[in-house]
Amino acid sequence: MTATLSSGRGRRSVAALGAVSAGLLLLSACDKPTPLATVTVGTSSVSAEAACHDGKELSMDRVQECLTGMKDAKTIEYGRGDTLRLGVDPEVVEEGKKWQAVLDGQPITEPSANTYRSFPGADLFATGGQGEAPASKKLAFVQVAEDGKPLAVWNFTVKLK
């Protein structure tokens, strides 16, 4: 004699299996977080996911929009003469990709395949005698493909102590 699957226990097992399968399906549909970029000054660090990352090449208009429309950028305090350290997760430089730092819309580094850059004693707020230094500056990391086309942008605000 065979038992029927219409018992309460059998229905619960099938329902549990269905719920687990549906949960796994939903999780697989979630977007994977972008790699992190990190800015360190002294003992303080801030990390952020890419503010602009479409999974493909970004147009120059989109890059400009990302660099100028920095909302909710992580902030770090910086004192003149502090060592500035910039870093990215290894995924940022995989498959021939590189990244470069951009300060107030102007590149301050060449594209690099290294995951870490250090600038001892840099003065991000030097004015060259052209008036008073601003209270803060916008620092961005731009990921570029092998051909130099932009792929992602990470945004930070550096605030003068």
mmCIF file of C-alpha atoms in Angstrom:
data_model
loop_
_atom_site.group_PDB
_atom_site.id
_atom_site.type_symbol
_atom_site.label_atom_id
_atom_site.label_comp_id
_atom_site.label_asym_id
_atom_site.label_seq_id
_atom_site.Cartn_x
_atom_site.Cartn_y
_atom_site.Cartn_z
ATOM 1 C CA MET A 1 0.000 0.000 0.000
ATOM 2 C CA THR A 2 1.355 3.439 -0.844
ATOM 3 C CA ALA A 3 0.705 6.589 1.107
ATOM 4 C CA THR A 4 -0.878 9.515 -0.654
ATOM 5 C CA LEU A 5 0.891 12.859 -0.808
ATOM 6 C CA SER A 6 -2.207 14.666 0.324
ATOM 7 C CA SER A 7 -1.211 14.420 3.966
ATOM 8 C CA GLY A 8 -0.652 17.656 5.842
ATOM 9 C CA ARG A 9 3.041 16.929 6.154
ATOM 10 C CA GLY A 10 3.461 16.427 2.411
ATOM 11 C CA ARG A 11 1.680 19.680 1.598
ATOM 12 C CA ARG A 12 3.857 21.584 4.071
ATOM 13 C CA SER A 13 7.017 20.121 2.517
ATOM 14 C CA VAL A 14 5.928 21.111 -0.989
ATOM 15 C CA ALA A 15 4.968 24.608 0.236
ATOM 16 C CA ALA A 16 8.334 25.035 1.996
ATOM 17 C CA LEU A 17 10.219 23.894 -1.098
ATOM 18 C CA GLY A 18 8.211 26.346 -3.213
ATOM 19 C CA ALA A 19 8.928 29.218 -0.809
ATOM 20 C CA VAL A 20 12.667 28.491 -0.815
ATOM 21 C CA SER A 21 12.696 28.318 -4.629
ATOM 22 C CA ALA A 22 10.811 31.611 -4.932
ATOM 23 C CA GLY A 23 13.208 33.271 -2.455
ATOM 24 C CA LEU A 24 16.239 32.116 -4.415
ATOM 25 C CA LEU A 25 14.689 33.382 -7.636
ATOM 26 C CA LEU A 26 14.100 36.815 -6.083
ATOM 27 C CA LEU A 27 17.651 36.986 -4.718
ATOM 28 C CA SER A 28 19.136 36.134 -8.095
ATOM 29 C CA ALA A 29 17.229 39.070 -9.618
ATOM 30 C CA CYS A 30 18.828 41.597 -7.199
ATOM 31 C CA ASP A 31 21.526 43.915 -8.496
ATOM 32 C CA LYS A 32 25.006 43.091 -7.302
ATOM 33 C CA PRO A 33 26.516 46.021 -5.380
ATOM 34 C CA THR A 34 29.234 47.912 -7.181
ATOM 35 C CA PRO A 35 32.810 47.685 -5.918
ATOM 36 C CA LEU A 36 33.822 50.233 -3.291
ATOM 37 C CA ALA A 37 36.146 53.186 -3.560
ATOM 38 C CA THR A 38 37.769 54.518 -0.379
ATOM 39 C CA VAL A 39 39.306 57.829 0.671
ATOM 40 C CA THR A 40 41.499 57.872 3.785
ATOM 41 C CA VAL A 41 42.946 60.886 5.601
ATOM 42 C CA GLY A 42 44.895 60.086 8.755
ATOM 43 C CA THR A 43 42.840 57.529 10.664
ATOM 44 C CA SER A 44 39.524 58.471 9.025
ATOM 45 C CA SER A 45 38.166 56.589 6.030
ATOM 46 C CA VAL A 46 35.005 56.775 3.975
ATOM 47 C CA SER A 47 33.910 54.255 1.365
ATOM 48 C CA ALA A 48 31.190 54.462 -1.252
ATOM 49 C CA GLU A 49 29.610 52.474 -4.031
ATOM 50 C CA ALA A 50 29.566 53.949 -7.521
ATOM 51 C CA ALA A 51 27.143 56.845 -7.868
ATOM 52 C CA CYS A 52 26.963 56.291 -11.621
ATOM 53 C CA HIS A 53 27.294 52.788 -12.991
ATOM 54 C CA ASP A 54 25.069 51.610 -15.822
ATOM 55 C CA GLY A 55 26.912 48.363 -16.500
ATOM 56 C CA LYS A 56 28.155 49.777 -19.782
ATOM 57 C CA GLU A 57 30.061 52.780 -21.104
ATOM 58 C CA LEU A 58 28.895 56.149 -19.754
ATOM 59 C CA SER A 59 28.355 59.013 -22.184
ATOM 60 C CA MET A 60 30.383 62.174 -21.568
ATOM 61 C CA ASP A 61 27.147 63.987 -20.696
ATOM 62 C CA ARG A 62 26.367 61.314 -18.095
ATOM 63 C CA VAL A 63 29.895 61.586 -16.647
ATOM 64 C CA GLN A 64 29.539 65.385 -16.360
ATOM 65 C CA GLU A 65 26.161 64.910 -14.716
ATOM 66 C CA CYS A 66 27.721 62.460 -12.243
ATOM 67 C CA LEU A 67 30.627 64.790 -11.446
ATOM 68 C CA THR A 68 28.512 67.908 -10.947
ATOM 69 C CA GLY A 69 25.336 66.423 -9.452
ATOM 70 C CA MET A 70 27.051 64.848 -6.458
ATOM 71 C CA LYS A 71 24.213 64.272 -4.025
ATOM 72 C CA ASP A 72 24.761 62.274 -0.851
ATOM 73 C CA ALA A 73 28.537 62.072 -1.429
ATOM 74 C CA LYS A 74 30.456 60.747 1.569
ATOM 75 C CA THR A 75 32.444 63.489 3.317
ATOM 76 C CA ILE A 76 35.914 63.354 4.848
ATOM 77 C CA GLU A 77 37.857 66.132 6.577
ATOM 78 C CA TYR A 78 41.271 67.060 5.240
ATOM 79 C CA GLY A 79 43.919 69.318 6.766
ATOM 80 C CA ARG A 80 46.623 70.959 4.710
ATOM 81 C CA GLY A 81 49.647 68.688 4.538
ATOM 82 C CA ASP A 82 47.724 65.524 5.456
ATOM 83 C CA THR A 83 48.438 62.347 3.519
ATOM 84 C CA LEU A 84 45.610 61.548 1.146
ATOM 85 C CA ARG A 85 45.093 57.854 0.372
ATOM 86 C CA LEU A 86 42.818 56.652 -2.404
ATOM 87 C CA GLY A 87 41.850 53.048 -2.995
ATOM 88 C CA VAL A 88 39.501 50.882 -5.013
ATOM 89 C CA ASP A 89 38.342 47.283 -4.770
ATOM 90 C CA PRO A 90 40.308 44.941 -7.069
ATOM 91 C CA GLU A 91 37.242 44.453 -9.315
ATOM 92 C CA VAL A 92 37.601 48.074 -10.460
ATOM 93 C CA VAL A 93 40.858 47.276 -12.259
ATOM 94 C CA GLU A 94 40.011 43.799 -13.582
ATOM 95 C CA GLU A 95 40.148 42.981 -17.288
ATOM 96 C CA GLY A 96 42.386 45.909 -18.247
ATOM 97 C CA LYS A 97 40.229 48.580 -16.606
ATOM 98 C CA LYS A 98 41.794 51.525 -14.792
ATOM 99 C CA TRP A 99 40.685 54.415 -12.601
ATOM 100 C CA GLN A 100 41.718 58.004 -12.067
ATOM 101 C CA ALA A 101 41.034 60.661 -9.470
ATOM 102 C CA VAL A 102 39.233 63.855 -10.441
ATOM 103 C CA LEU A 103 39.163 66.946 -8.195
ATOM 104 C CA ASP A 104 36.459 69.518 -8.921
ATOM 105 C CA GLY A 105 36.088 68.115 -12.437
ATOM 106 C CA GLN A 106 39.831 68.134 -13.262
ATOM 107 C CA PRO A 107 41.885 64.910 -13.400
ATOM 108 C CA ILE A 108 44.628 64.895 -10.740
ATOM 109 C CA THR A 109 46.057 61.467 -11.576
ATOM 110 C CA GLU A 110 46.713 59.466 -14.696
ATOM 111 C CA PRO A 111 44.568 56.352 -15.179
ATOM 112 C CA SER A 112 46.032 53.572 -13.029
ATOM 113 C CA ALA A 113 45.640 49.803 -12.731
ATOM 114 C CA ASN A 114 46.854 49.944 -9.102
ATOM 115 C CA THR A 115 44.237 49.597 -6.390
ATOM 116 C CA TYR A 116 45.883 52.144 -4.096
ATOM 117 C CA ARG A 117 47.456 55.585 -4.415
ATOM 118 C CA SER A 118 49.003 57.707 -1.670
ATOM 119 C CA PHE A 119 49.757 61.431 -1.752
ATOM 120 C CA PRO A 120 51.851 62.461 1.292
ATOM 121 C CA GLY A 121 51.682 66.150 2.134
ATOM 122 C CA ALA A 122 49.434 67.001 -0.808
ATOM 123 C CA ASP A 123 47.559 70.287 -0.543
ATOM 124 C CA LEU A 124 44.206 69.805 -2.203
ATOM 125 C CA PHE A 125 43.179 73.319 -1.243
ATOM 126 C CA ALA A 126 46.162 75.261 -2.606
ATOM 127 C CA THR A 127 44.960 78.372 -4.401
ATOM 128 C CA GLY A 128 48.242 79.576 -5.872
ATOM 129 C CA GLY A 129 47.656 82.970 -4.276
ATOM 130 C CA GLN A 130 44.312 83.344 -6.027
ATOM 131 C CA GLY A 131 42.152 84.160 -3.038
ATOM 132 C CA GLU A 132 40.720 82.172 -0.188
ATOM 133 C CA ALA A 133 40.466 78.375 -0.351
ATOM 134 C CA PRO A 134 36.972 76.896 -0.668
ATOM 135 C CA ALA A 135 35.486 75.100 2.333
ATOM 136 C CA SER A 136 35.176 71.828 0.393
ATOM 137 C CA LYS A 137 36.039 70.173 -2.903
ATOM 138 C CA LYS A 138 34.475 67.390 -4.896
ATOM 139 C CA LEU A 139 36.657 64.318 -5.341
ATOM 140 C CA ALA A 140 35.594 61.599 -7.755
ATOM 141 C CA PHE A 141 37.057 58.354 -9.001
ATOM 142 C CA VAL A 142 36.334 57.521 -12.632
ATOM 143 C CA GLN A 143 36.697 53.956 -13.858
ATOM 144 C CA VAL A 144 37.785 53.693 -17.495
ATOM 145 C CA ALA A 145 37.905 50.786 -19.926
ATOM 146 C CA GLU A 146 41.062 49.797 -21.817
ATOM 147 C CA ASP A 147 40.087 52.227 -24.576
ATOM 148 C CA GLY A 148 39.738 55.093 -22.045
ATOM 149 C CA LYS A 149 35.921 55.229 -22.131
ATOM 150 C CA PRO A 150 34.306 55.962 -18.732
ATOM 151 C CA LEU A 151 32.412 53.128 -17.036
ATOM 152 C CA ALA A 152 31.623 54.293 -13.481
ATOM 153 C CA VAL A 153 31.979 57.254 -11.111
ATOM 154 C CA TRP A 154 32.396 57.286 -7.305
ATOM 155 C CA ASN A 155 31.848 60.603 -5.483
ATOM 156 C CA PHE A 156 33.258 62.097 -2.296
ATOM 157 C CA THR A 157 33.391 65.519 -0.663
ATOM 158 C CA VAL A 158 36.690 66.617 0.912
ATOM 159 C CA LYS A 159 36.106 69.263 3.565
ATOM 160 C CA LEU A 160 38.919 71.585 4.692
ATOM 161 C CA LYS A 161 39.555 71.374 8.469
#
